Amino acid sequence: MTGAATGDGPALLKVTGLKTHFPIRKGVLAHVTGQVYAVDGVSFEIRRGETFGLVGESGCGKTTVGKTVLRLIEPTAGSIEFEGRDITRIAKEEMRRLRQRMQIIYQDPYSSLNPRMKAADIVGEPLKVHKIVSGGALRERVEALFERVGLRPEQLDNYPHQFSGGQRQRIGIARALALSPSLIVGDEPVSALDVSIQAQVINLLMDLQEDYELSYLFIAHDLAVVEHISQRIGVMYLGRIVELTDKRTLFSNPLHPYSEALLSAVPIPDPGVTREGRVILTGDVPSPINPPEGCHFHARCPYATERCRMESPSLKEVEPDHWVSCHLHEGNVADATELRPERT
Ligand code: SF4
């Protein structure tokens, strides 16, 4: 299976050939005049206790993958298996119950928290809605969650604007944890925070993962952010995963030219060390309304050939657990590396 999780235990989440297309409607009769190919055939697995990082520039479809996995957006095709069960087409009511086990943390902690609700009510809301606890027990549970994410119980009755950005994200994490989920989708959960606060929140997420055997689908545009927390990483470009492997392999031996470019933009902590052969990406991600023929990356790729403009590469396992979608890497990796032309 493409992007299969390796290591112990069965996959908690298995996504196969996922497509999410949005119709473009025009005119009074709202005729469909085209499609936005936001997610166009994505497959990966996440096992229990694992973090799978999904990276790519904005507009590549990674957030849509996260929301489709939770069925907050309906998939167009493909399948989503969660805890061994196909949830792709189960009824909304059943999905609502199941969603207790699948939570999301959003990018902007401020806009995702109701400014008119006290922090205690925000964190306790899912427990109330799902009728899990009430009254004094609810307050106690919320207090415990507050402390677990590093907030003080005295802050329970404060409103979101009385917290810092990092603290607001901790409230979002406490709310996501309230229903004891097994999977949390983090949609750019630290991107809006200062770098020093980012590290604190990532460390908190890692501690919680260890305590509760949580699995994360961690979505970010920045490889440096997913590096610390992820075991495996999928690199997305224009609705598709173009490279998928474990973190160490991706950082030491990126094979897709797009991964190479993303990676060469990651700063090296040691000021005395520079990255050789830095790849600067030019241009923007093309529109998912009208994706280019052939390889979607060809207009920005320093290695593009005529074949790349005509023929779309498929995602292939070029070495154990290392999947790449590029004509330069088909079959034997050593041969493909030799085939790589000099960058111009
Ligand atoms: Fe570049 Fe061609 Fe590989 Fe696409 S298939 S990434 S254009 S070399």
Coordinates of N, CA, C and O in Angstrom, one line a residue, residues 56-147:
G56 N 3.7 21.3 2.6 CA 3.6 21.8 1.2 C 3.2 23.3 1.3 O 2.8 23.7 2.4
E57 N 3.4 24.0 0.2 CA 3.1 25.4 0.2 C 1.6 25.6 0.4 O 0.8 24.7 0.1
S58 N 1.2 26.8 0.7 CA -0.3 27.0 0.9 C -1.0 26.8 -0.5 O -0.4 27.2 -1.5
G59 N -2.1 26.3 -0.4 CA -2.9 26.0 -1.6 C -2.6 24.6 -2.2 O -3.1 24.2 -3.3
C60 N -1.8 23.8 -1.5 CA -1.4 22.5 -2.1 C -2.4 21.4 -1.8 O -2.4 20.3 -2.3
G61 N -3.4 21.7 -0.9 CA -4.5 20.8 -0.6 C -4.3 20.1 0.8 O -5.1 19.3 1.1
K62 N -3.3 20.4 1.5 CA -3.0 19.7 2.8 C -4.1 19.9 3.8 O -4.5 18.9 4.5
T63 N -4.6 21.1 4.0 CA -5.7 21.4 4.9 C -7.0 20.6 4.5 O -7.7 20.1 5.3
T64 N -7.2 20.6 3.2 CA -8.4 19.8 2.7 C -8.2 18.3 3.0 O -9.2 17.7 3.3
V65 N -7.0 17.8 2.9 CA -6.8 16.4 3.3 C -7.2 16.2 4.8 O -8.0 15.3 5.1
G66 N -6.8 17.1 5.6 CA -7.1 17.0 7.1 C -8.6 17.0 7.3 O -9.1 16.2 8.1
K67 N -9.2 18.0 6.7 CA -10.7 18.1 6.9 C -11.5 17.0 6.3 O -12.5 16.6 6.8
T68 N -11.0 16.5 5.1 CA -11.7 15.3 4.5 C -11.5 14.1 5.3 O -12.5 13.3 5.5
V69 N -10.4 13.9 5.9 CA -10.1 12.7 6.8 C -11.2 12.7 7.9 O -11.7 11.6 8.3
L70 N -11.5 13.9 8.4 CA -12.5 14.0 9.5 C -13.9 14.1 9.0 O -14.8 14.2 9.8
R71 N -14.0 14.0 7.7 CA -15.4 14.2 7.0 C -16.0 15.5 7.4 O -17.2 15.6 7.4
L72 N -15.2 16.5 7.6 CA -15.7 17.9 7.7 C -16.0 18.4 6.3 O -16.8 19.3 6.1
I73 N -15.3 17.8 5.4 CA -15.6 18.0 3.9 C -15.8 16.6 3.4 O -15.0 15.7 3.8
E74 N -16.7 16.4 2.5 CA -17.0 15.1 2.0 C -16.0 14.7 0.8 O -15.7 15.6 0.0
P75 N -15.5 13.5 0.8 CA -14.6 13.1 -0.2 C -15.3 12.9 -1.5 O -16.5 12.5 -1.5
T76 N -14.6 13.1 -2.6 CA -15.2 12.8 -4.0 C -14.9 11.4 -4.3 O -15.8 10.7 -5.0
A77 N -13.8 10.8 -3.9 CA -13.5 9.4 -4.2 C -12.4 9.0 -3.3 O -11.8 9.8 -2.5
G78 N -12.2 7.7 -3.2 CA -11.2 7.1 -2.4 C -11.8 6.6 -1.1 O -13.0 6.6 -0.9
S79 N -11.0 6.1 -0.2 CA -11.5 5.6 1.1 C -10.7 6.1 2.3 O -9.5 6.3 2.2
I80 N -11.4 6.2 3.4 CA -10.8 6.5 4.7 C -11.2 5.4 5.7 O -12.3 5.2 6.0
E81 N -10.2 4.7 6.2 CA -10.4 3.7 7.3 C -9.8 4.2 8.6 O -8.7 4.7 8.6
F82 N -10.7 4.2 9.6 CA -10.2 4.7 10.9 C -10.5 3.6 11.9 O -11.6 3.0 12.0
E83 N -9.5 3.2 12.7 CA -9.6 2.1 13.7 C -10.2 0.9 13.1 O -11.1 0.2 13.6
G84 N -9.7 0.6 11.8 CA -10.1 -0.7 11.1 C -11.5 -0.6 10.5 O -11.9 -1.6 9.9
R85 N -12.1 0.5 10.4 CA -13.4 0.6 9.9 C -13.5 1.7 8.8 O -12.9 2.7 8.9
D86 N -14.2 1.3 7.7 CA -14.3 2.2 6.6 C -15.3 3.3 6.9 O -16.5 3.0 7.1
I87 N -14.9 4.6 7.1 CA -15.8 5.6 7.5 C -16.1 6.6 6.3 O -16.7 7.6 6.6
T88 N -15.7 6.2 5.1 CA -15.9 7.1 4.0 C -17.3 7.5 3.8 O -17.6 8.6 3.4
R89 N -18.3 6.5 3.9 CA -19.7 6.9 3.6 C -20.6 6.7 4.8 O -21.8 6.6 4.6
I90 N -20.1 6.5 6.0 CA -21.1 6.3 7.1 C -21.9 7.5 7.4 O -21.5 8.7 7.0
A91 N -23.1 7.3 7.9 CA -24.1 8.4 8.1 C -23.6 9.5 9.0 O -22.7 9.2 9.9
K92 N -24.1 10.7 8.8 CA -23.6 11.9 9.5 C -23.7 11.7 11.0 O -22.8 12.1 11.8
E93 N -24.8 11.1 11.5 CA -25.0 11.0 13.0 C -23.9 10.0 13.6 O -23.4 10.3 14.6
E94 N -23.7 9.0 12.8 CA -22.7 8.0 13.3 C -21.3 8.7 13.3 O -20.4 8.5 14.1
M95 N -21.1 9.5 12.2 CA -19.8 10.2 12.1 C -19.6 11.2 13.2 O -18.5 11.3 13.7
R96 N -20.7 11.8 13.6 CA -20.7 12.7 14.7 C -20.2 12.0 16.0 O -19.3 12.6 16.8
R97 N -20.7 10.8 16.2 CA -20.3 10.1 17.4 C -18.8 9.7 17.3 O -18.0 9.8 18.3
L98 N -18.4 9.2 16.1 CA -17.1 8.8 15.9 C -16.1 9.9 16.0 O -14.9 9.7 16.4
R99 N -16.5 11.1 15.7 CA -15.6 12.3 15.8 C -15.1 12.6 17.2 O -14.1 13.3 17.3
Q100 N -15.7 12.0 18.2 CA -15.1 12.1 19.5 C -13.7 11.5 19.5 O -12.9 12.0 20.3
R101 N -13.5 10.5 18.7 CA -12.1 9.9 18.6 C -11.2 10.6 17.7 O -10.0 10.2 17.5
M102 N -11.7 11.6 16.9 CA -10.9 12.3 15.9 C -11.1 13.8 16.1 O -12.2 14.3 15.8
Q103 N -10.1 14.4 16.5 CA -10.3 15.9 16.8 C -9.4 16.7 16.0 O -8.5 16.2 15.3
I104 N -9.6 18.0 16.0 CA -8.8 18.9 15.2 C -8.3 20.1 16.0 O -9.0 20.6 16.9
I105 N -7.1 20.6 15.8 CA -6.6 21.8 16.4 C -6.3 22.7 15.2 O -5.6 22.3 14.3
Y106 N -6.9 23.9 15.3 CA -6.7 24.9 14.2 C -5.5 25.8 14.3 O -4.9 25.9 15.4
Q107 N -5.2 26.4 13.2 CA -4.1 27.3 13.1 C -4.2 28.5 14.1 O -3.3 28.8 14.8
D108 N -5.3 29.2 13.9 CA -5.5 30.4 14.6 C -6.3 30.2 15.9 O -7.5 30.1 15.9
P109 N -5.6 30.1 17.0 CA -6.3 29.8 18.3 C -7.3 30.9 18.6 O -8.3 30.6 19.4
Y110 N -7.1 32.1 18.1 CA -8.0 33.2 18.6 C -9.4 33.0 17.8 O -10.4 33.0 18.5
S111 N -9.3 32.9 16.5 CA -10.6 32.8 15.8 C -11.3 31.5 16.0 O -12.5 31.4 15.7
S112 N -10.6 30.5 16.5 CA -11.2 29.2 16.6 C -11.9 29.1 18.0 O -12.5 28.1 18.3
L113 N -11.7 30.1 18.9 CA -12.3 30.1 20.2 C -13.4 31.1 20.3 O -13.2 32.3 19.9
N114 N -14.5 30.8 20.8 CA -15.6 31.7 20.9 C -15.3 32.8 21.9 O -15.1 32.5 23.1
P115 N -15.1 34.1 21.5 CA -14.7 35.2 22.4 C -15.6 35.4 23.5 O -15.3 36.0 24.5
R116 N -16.9 35.0 23.4 CA -17.9 35.3 24.4 C -18.0 34.1 25.5 O -18.8 34.2 26.4
M117 N -17.2 33.1 25.3 CA -17.3 32.0 26.2 C -16.1 32.0 27.1 O -14.9 32.3 26.7
K118 N -16.3 31.6 28.4 CA -15.1 31.5 29.3 C -14.4 30.2 28.9 O -14.9 29.3 28.4
A119 N -13.1 30.2 29.2 CA -12.2 29.1 28.9 C -12.7 27.8 29.4 O -12.7 26.8 28.6
A120 N -13.3 27.8 30.6 CA -13.8 26.5 31.2 C -14.9 26.0 30.3 O -15.1 24.8 30.1
D121 N -15.8 26.9 29.8 CA -16.9 26.5 29.0 C -16.5 26.0 27.6 O -17.0 25.0 27.1
I122 N -15.4 26.6 27.1 CA -14.9 26.2 25.8 C -14.3 24.7 25.9 O -14.7 23.9 25.1
V123 N -13.5 24.5 26.9 CA -12.9 23.2 27.1 C -14.0 22.1 27.5 O -13.9 21.0 27.0
G124 N -15.0 22.6 28.3 CA -16.0 21.6 28.7 C -17.1 21.3 27.7 O -17.8 20.4 27.9
E125 N -17.2 22.2 26.7 CA -18.3 22.1 25.8 C -18.5 20.7 25.1 O -19.6 20.1 25.2
P126 N -17.4 20.1 24.6 CA -17.5 18.8 24.0 C -18.0 17.7 25.0 O -18.8 16.8 24.7
L127 N -17.6 17.8 26.3 CA -18.0 16.9 27.3 C -19.5 17.0 27.6 O -20.2 16.0 27.8
K128 N -20.0 18.3 27.5 CA -21.4 18.5 27.7 C -22.2 18.1 26.6 O -23.2 17.4 26.7
V129 N -21.8 18.4 25.3 CA -22.5 18.1 24.1 C -22.7 16.5 24.0 O -23.7 16.0 23.7
H130 N -21.6 15.8 24.3 CA -21.7 14.4 24.2 C -22.2 13.7 25.5 O -22.1 12.5 25.6
K131 N -22.7 14.5 26.4 CA -23.2 14.1 27.7 C -22.3 13.1 28.4 O -22.7 12.0 28.9
I132 N -21.0 13.5 28.5 CA -20.1 12.6 29.2 C -20.0 12.8 30.7 O -20.1 11.9 31.5
V133 N -19.9 14.1 31.1 CA -20.0 14.5 32.5 C -20.8 15.8 32.6 O -20.9 16.6 31.6
S134 N -21.2 16.1 33.8 CA -21.9 17.4 34.0 C -21.7 17.8 35.5 O -21.1 17.1 36.3
G135 N -22.1 19.0 35.8 CA -22.0 19.6 37.1 C -20.6 19.7 37.7 O -19.7 20.0 36.9
G136 N -20.5 19.3 38.9 CA -19.1 19.4 39.6 C -18.1 18.5 38.9 O -16.9 18.9 38.8
A137 N -18.5 17.3 38.4 CA -17.5 16.4 37.8 C -17.0 17.1 36.5 O -15.8 16.9 36.2
L138 N -17.8 17.8 35.8 CA -17.4 18.5 34.6 C -16.3 19.5 34.9 O -15.3 19.6 34.3
R139 N -16.6 20.3 36.0 CA -15.6 21.3 36.4 C -14.3 20.7 36.8 O -13.2 21.2 36.4
E140 N -14.4 19.6 37.5 CA -13.1 18.9 37.9 C -12.4 18.4 36.7 O -11.1 18.5 36.6
R141 N -13.1 17.8 35.7 CA -12.5 17.3 34.5 C -11.8 18.4 33.7 O -10.6 18.3 33.3
V142 N -12.5 19.5 33.6 CA -11.9 20.7 32.9 C -10.7 21.2 33.6 O -9.7 21.5 32.9
E143 N -10.8 21.2 34.9 CA -9.6 21.7 35.7 C -8.4 20.8 35.4 O -7.3 21.3 35.2
A144 N -8.6 19.5 35.4 CA -7.5 18.6 35.2 C -6.9 18.8 33.8 O -5.7 18.7 33.6
L145 N -7.8 19.0 32.8 CA -7.3 19.2 31.4 C -6.5 20.5 31.4 O -5.5 20.5 30.7
F146 N -7.0 21.5 32.0 CA -6.3 22.8 32.1 C -4.9 22.6 32.6 O -3.9 23.1 32.0
E147 N -4.8 21.9 33.7 CA -3.5 21.7 34.3 C -2.6 20.8 33.4 O -1.4 21.1 33.3

